[in-house]
Amino acid sequence: MPSVPLASRSPELVSSAIDIRAVSHQFSLSGSKLPVIDAIDFSVVPGEFVALLGPSGCGKSTLLRLIAGLELPSNGSILADGLPVIRPDPSRILVFQDPTLFPWTTVWKNVATGLEARGVLKQSHARVDAALSLVGLSEFAAAYPHQLSGGMAQRASLARALVNDPKLLLLDEPLGKLDSLTRLTLQAELVRLWQRNGFTAILVTHDVEEALLLSSRIVVLSERPARVKAEFQFGKPYPRHRDDPELVALRRRILDTLGLAT
Amino acid sequence: MSEAQALDGAAQAQLTSFRRLWRDGFFAAFSWGAAALVTIGLPDVVPWGSAGLFAAITGALAVLFVLLSPVVYRLGRAGEVMIHYGPWLVAIGVWLALWELSTAKSGWLPKPFFSPPHGLLNVYVADGTRLLICIGYTLRLWSLGFLSGVAVGYATGVALGWSKRFSYWGMPFLKLIGPVPATAWIPCTFYFFPTTFGASVFIVALASGIPVAILTASGVGSVNRSFYDVGRILGADNRYLIRRVAIPASLPHVFVGLFMALYYSFAVLVVAEMLGAKYGLGWYIQFQTAYSGYANVYAALIIMAALCAGIVRLLFVVRDRLLRWQEGFI
């Protein structure tokens, strides 16, 4: 594998600090206002892996879009490394539940999109190759997205994010549509990539176990409009196991918080 | 089945393919031979010319079918095509023989309204040079009109689909002008264009530009929004989003527009060539109709049909090439 600095530098260079300050957001639906986020406050330190957990439709994905800068919050502010987020930036990359690869071009070109858009592709061909090999897709560089399986497509979309050396990776249920075996593999892979590259990660999921396997802190959100309901620290070293008693105990407490305990 | 048996079977299959004869080839030889005999053997009610040449061509093809029938199964791709169209070849021979009988030979379908096949052949023989010049003029008018129309229509469509303001002011015009037949603009084109050729090009361009503009606009407008989100997240500016996202994503729509444009452009081509043209297939058809040269009209129509079909085919090839990525979707 070519040695290209896709990672391994000092933490403040490779990861972002995020401050979410009293953020509220509402949608306009045919004239009336629909509040989706209600005064959320929390911070993420550089290099942290935070999971946002909450019932579906609670506004988790909207919060990620706000952090990515795709939309501006109705109230409050979001700071990335102390600067307000007002537009998308390749240092903060959002990975969607659907791979959303461009179907009209090859996997290689898809991964190269960010570099090409910023006009730096010419000098960084090796980076694209490295990103593809990082997710194990070197042999599929020339394939078209419709030739990939769901898991491979999601890997390609991860490579498309990582090639830009993001300081913050926002994951919007990236494994939500995959079959359970592919899911397990990619969960381990996400941890590996996070540990290797050192970026800050915020994962939106409604799978408690996934949150516990991946993240060092879990923020539980309420039903819409989303509010922070509880926070859990989980410092267990990786790789974690789903039948680990500590993990099982914490899962029970979290499900309790969500009102889903059995 | 054991391996030996399988091999045996394969050898057997090969053997039968050697022994096999192309039956349709024989029937085709028979029908084409009949057409040749009818043409040369019976006298024309009114002479049309080129009967000997026509009989020679059909007779030669009949001989060719006979010669091909033992080998056609070993000719690979070309052979497969011939086998596929075998029944058509038979039918065409029958059709030619009946056509000869009903027109030149019996006079049941009389001159000048109907022409036998050798009458059409005679037009190509006698008037070939002029027809070639006409084809050249028609292709020049069509390609200038179609290409300029498509270029302007495409650019307009991208702008309409992308920019809200452009769409606000432009869409009403397009919706108003779109349904008006391009030929209705002939009076004012005479005022705006110094030459009638310019006016003709404009009419063809208008007919082909409007469907491309409408379909491109709807294509660009209906691109999956998350593609734009992905682009913006990865640092793309508007220019990049238009060139690398909106345009390729809307290409399937654009091709629907292009096919519509093709048919519209063919439809107005003949009319456009009436505007004081000196050559061109449309002009030729007009001219010959006025002099009751219906055989010439049919001959020109056959050329037009072949040209149009060829251009449509070409566009299909281009589309299949550019939209190969769609394979998984359609």
Short mmCIF file of N, CA and C in Angstrom, two decimals, chain A residues 65 69-70 88-90 92-94 96 100-104 109 113-114 116-118 144 146 160 164, chain B residues 223-224 226-227 229-237 240 244-246 248-249 324-329:
data_model
loop_
_atom_site.label_atom_id
_atom_site.label_comp_id
_atom_site.label_asym_id
_atom_site.label_seq_id
_atom_site.Cartn_x
_atom_site.Cartn_y
_atom_site.Cartn_z
N ARG A 65 -27.17 17.23 9.75
CA ARG A 65 -27.14 18.16 8.61
C ARG A 65 -26.74 19.56 9.05
N GLY A 69 -23.33 21.68 8.09
CA GLY A 69 -23.45 22.99 7.45
C GLY A 69 -24.34 22.98 6.23
N LEU A 70 -25.08 21.88 6.01
CA LEU A 70 -26.00 21.83 4.87
C LEU A 70 -27.20 22.75 5.10
N PRO A 88 -21.13 24.00 4.24
CA PRO A 88 -20.42 22.72 4.26
C PRO A 88 -18.94 22.94 4.01
N ASP A 89 -18.13 22.05 4.55
CA ASP A 89 -16.69 22.14 4.36
C ASP A 89 -16.13 20.72 4.31
N PRO A 90 -15.19 20.48 3.40
CA PRO A 90 -14.67 19.12 3.27
C PRO A 90 -13.95 18.61 4.51
N ARG A 92 -15.46 18.53 7.28
CA ARG A 92 -16.55 17.87 8.03
C ARG A 92 -17.38 17.10 7.02
N ILE A 93 -17.26 15.80 7.02
CA ILE A 93 -17.95 15.05 5.96
C ILE A 93 -19.05 14.18 6.52
N LEU A 94 -20.18 14.28 5.84
CA LEU A 94 -21.37 13.52 6.24
C LEU A 94 -21.50 12.28 5.35
N PHE A 96 -24.04 9.33 4.37
CA PHE A 96 -25.48 9.09 4.47
C PHE A 96 -25.81 7.61 4.65
N THR A 100 -25.34 6.92 -1.85
CA THR A 100 -25.41 8.06 -2.77
C THR A 100 -24.15 8.24 -3.61
N LEU A 101 -23.66 7.13 -4.16
CA LEU A 101 -22.57 7.23 -5.12
C LEU A 101 -23.17 7.75 -6.42
N PHE A 102 -22.39 8.50 -7.20
CA PHE A 102 -22.88 8.96 -8.49
C PHE A 102 -22.92 7.76 -9.44
N PRO A 103 -24.10 7.36 -9.89
CA PRO A 103 -24.19 6.11 -10.66
C PRO A 103 -23.54 6.21 -12.04
N TRP A 104 -23.31 7.45 -12.51
CA TRP A 104 -22.83 7.60 -13.90
C TRP A 104 -21.31 7.52 -14.01
N LYS A 109 -13.64 7.33 -9.65
CA LYS A 109 -14.02 8.73 -9.87
C LYS A 109 -14.92 9.23 -8.73
N THR A 113 -14.16 12.44 -6.07
CA THR A 113 -15.02 13.62 -6.23
C THR A 113 -14.55 14.84 -5.43
N GLY A 114 -14.29 14.63 -4.14
CA GLY A 114 -13.93 15.76 -3.28
C GLY A 114 -12.64 16.43 -3.75
N GLU A 116 -11.36 16.30 -6.75
CA GLU A 116 -11.57 16.92 -8.06
C GLU A 116 -12.32 18.24 -7.89
N ALA A 117 -13.34 18.24 -7.01
CA ALA A 117 -14.13 19.46 -6.83
C ALA A 117 -13.27 20.60 -6.32
N ARG A 118 -12.24 20.26 -5.55
CA ARG A 118 -11.38 21.32 -5.02
C ARG A 118 -10.14 21.54 -5.89
N TYR A 144 -18.68 0.20 -11.85
CA TYR A 144 -19.72 1.21 -11.70
C TYR A 144 -20.52 0.88 -10.44
N HIS A 146 -23.55 0.41 -9.76
CA HIS A 146 -24.58 -0.62 -9.81
C HIS A 146 -24.01 -2.03 -9.78
N ARG A 160 -14.80 7.67 -0.11
CA ARG A 160 -15.02 9.00 -0.69
C ARG A 160 -14.93 10.08 0.38
N ASN A 164 -10.57 12.76 1.82
CA ASN A 164 -10.42 14.20 2.08
C ASN A 164 -9.79 14.49 3.44
N VAL B 223 -33.14 15.97 -10.49
CA VAL B 223 -31.98 15.24 -9.99
C VAL B 223 -32.12 15.04 -8.48
N ASN B 224 -31.84 13.83 -8.02
CA ASN B 224 -31.89 13.50 -6.60
C ASN B 224 -31.12 14.56 -5.78
N SER B 226 -29.98 14.60 -2.89
CA SER B 226 -28.84 14.20 -2.05
C SER B 226 -27.54 14.15 -2.85
N PHE B 227 -27.63 14.03 -4.19
CA PHE B 227 -26.41 14.14 -4.99
C PHE B 227 -25.79 15.52 -4.84
N ASP B 229 -26.25 17.46 -2.19
CA ASP B 229 -25.74 17.51 -0.81
C ASP B 229 -24.35 16.90 -0.74
N VAL B 230 -24.20 15.71 -1.36
CA VAL B 230 -22.90 15.05 -1.36
C VAL B 230 -21.85 15.96 -1.99
N GLY B 231 -22.20 16.55 -3.14
CA GLY B 231 -21.26 17.43 -3.83
C GLY B 231 -20.86 18.61 -2.96
N ARG B 232 -21.85 19.24 -2.30
CA ARG B 232 -21.55 20.42 -1.48
C ARG B 232 -20.68 20.03 -0.29
N ILE B 233 -20.99 18.89 0.33
CA ILE B 233 -20.19 18.44 1.47
C ILE B 233 -18.74 18.23 1.06
N LEU B 234 -18.55 17.73 -0.16
CA LEU B 234 -17.19 17.43 -0.60
C LEU B 234 -16.48 18.65 -1.15
N GLY B 235 -17.11 19.81 -1.04
CA GLY B 235 -16.42 21.05 -1.40
C GLY B 235 -16.67 21.52 -2.81
N ALA B 236 -17.77 21.05 -3.45
CA ALA B 236 -18.03 21.45 -4.83
C ALA B 236 -18.70 22.82 -4.88
N ASP B 237 -18.30 23.63 -5.87
CA ASP B 237 -19.01 24.88 -6.10
C ASP B 237 -20.12 24.64 -7.14
N TYR B 240 -19.13 23.17 -10.52
CA TYR B 240 -18.86 21.73 -10.46
C TYR B 240 -20.17 20.96 -10.37
N ARG B 244 -20.70 18.33 -13.21
CA ARG B 244 -20.41 16.96 -12.83
C ARG B 244 -21.56 16.24 -12.15
N VAL B 245 -22.60 16.97 -11.78
CA VAL B 245 -23.74 16.30 -11.15
C VAL B 245 -25.01 16.49 -11.98
N ALA B 246 -25.41 17.75 -12.16
CA ALA B 246 -26.69 18.00 -12.85
C ALA B 246 -26.69 17.44 -14.26
N PRO B 248 -24.64 15.07 -15.97
CA PRO B 248 -24.70 13.61 -16.16
C PRO B 248 -25.98 12.99 -15.59
N ALA B 249 -26.46 13.52 -14.46
CA ALA B 249 -27.65 12.91 -13.85
C ALA B 249 -28.87 13.11 -14.74
N ARG B 324 -24.37 3.74 -20.50
CA ARG B 324 -24.07 2.38 -20.11
C ARG B 324 -24.22 2.21 -18.60
N TRP B 325 -23.93 3.29 -17.85
CA TRP B 325 -24.00 3.21 -16.39
C TRP B 325 -25.40 2.92 -15.90
N GLN B 326 -26.41 3.09 -16.75
CA GLN B 326 -27.78 2.85 -16.33
C GLN B 326 -28.14 1.37 -16.27
N GLU B 327 -27.28 0.52 -16.82
CA GLU B 327 -27.59 -0.89 -16.96
C GLU B 327 -28.29 -1.48 -15.74
N GLY B 328 -27.79 -1.14 -14.56
CA GLY B 328 -28.36 -1.72 -13.36
C GLY B 328 -29.75 -1.19 -13.02
N PHE B 329 -30.16 -0.09 -13.67
CA PHE B 329 -31.41 0.56 -13.27
C PHE B 329 -32.57 0.23 -14.18
#
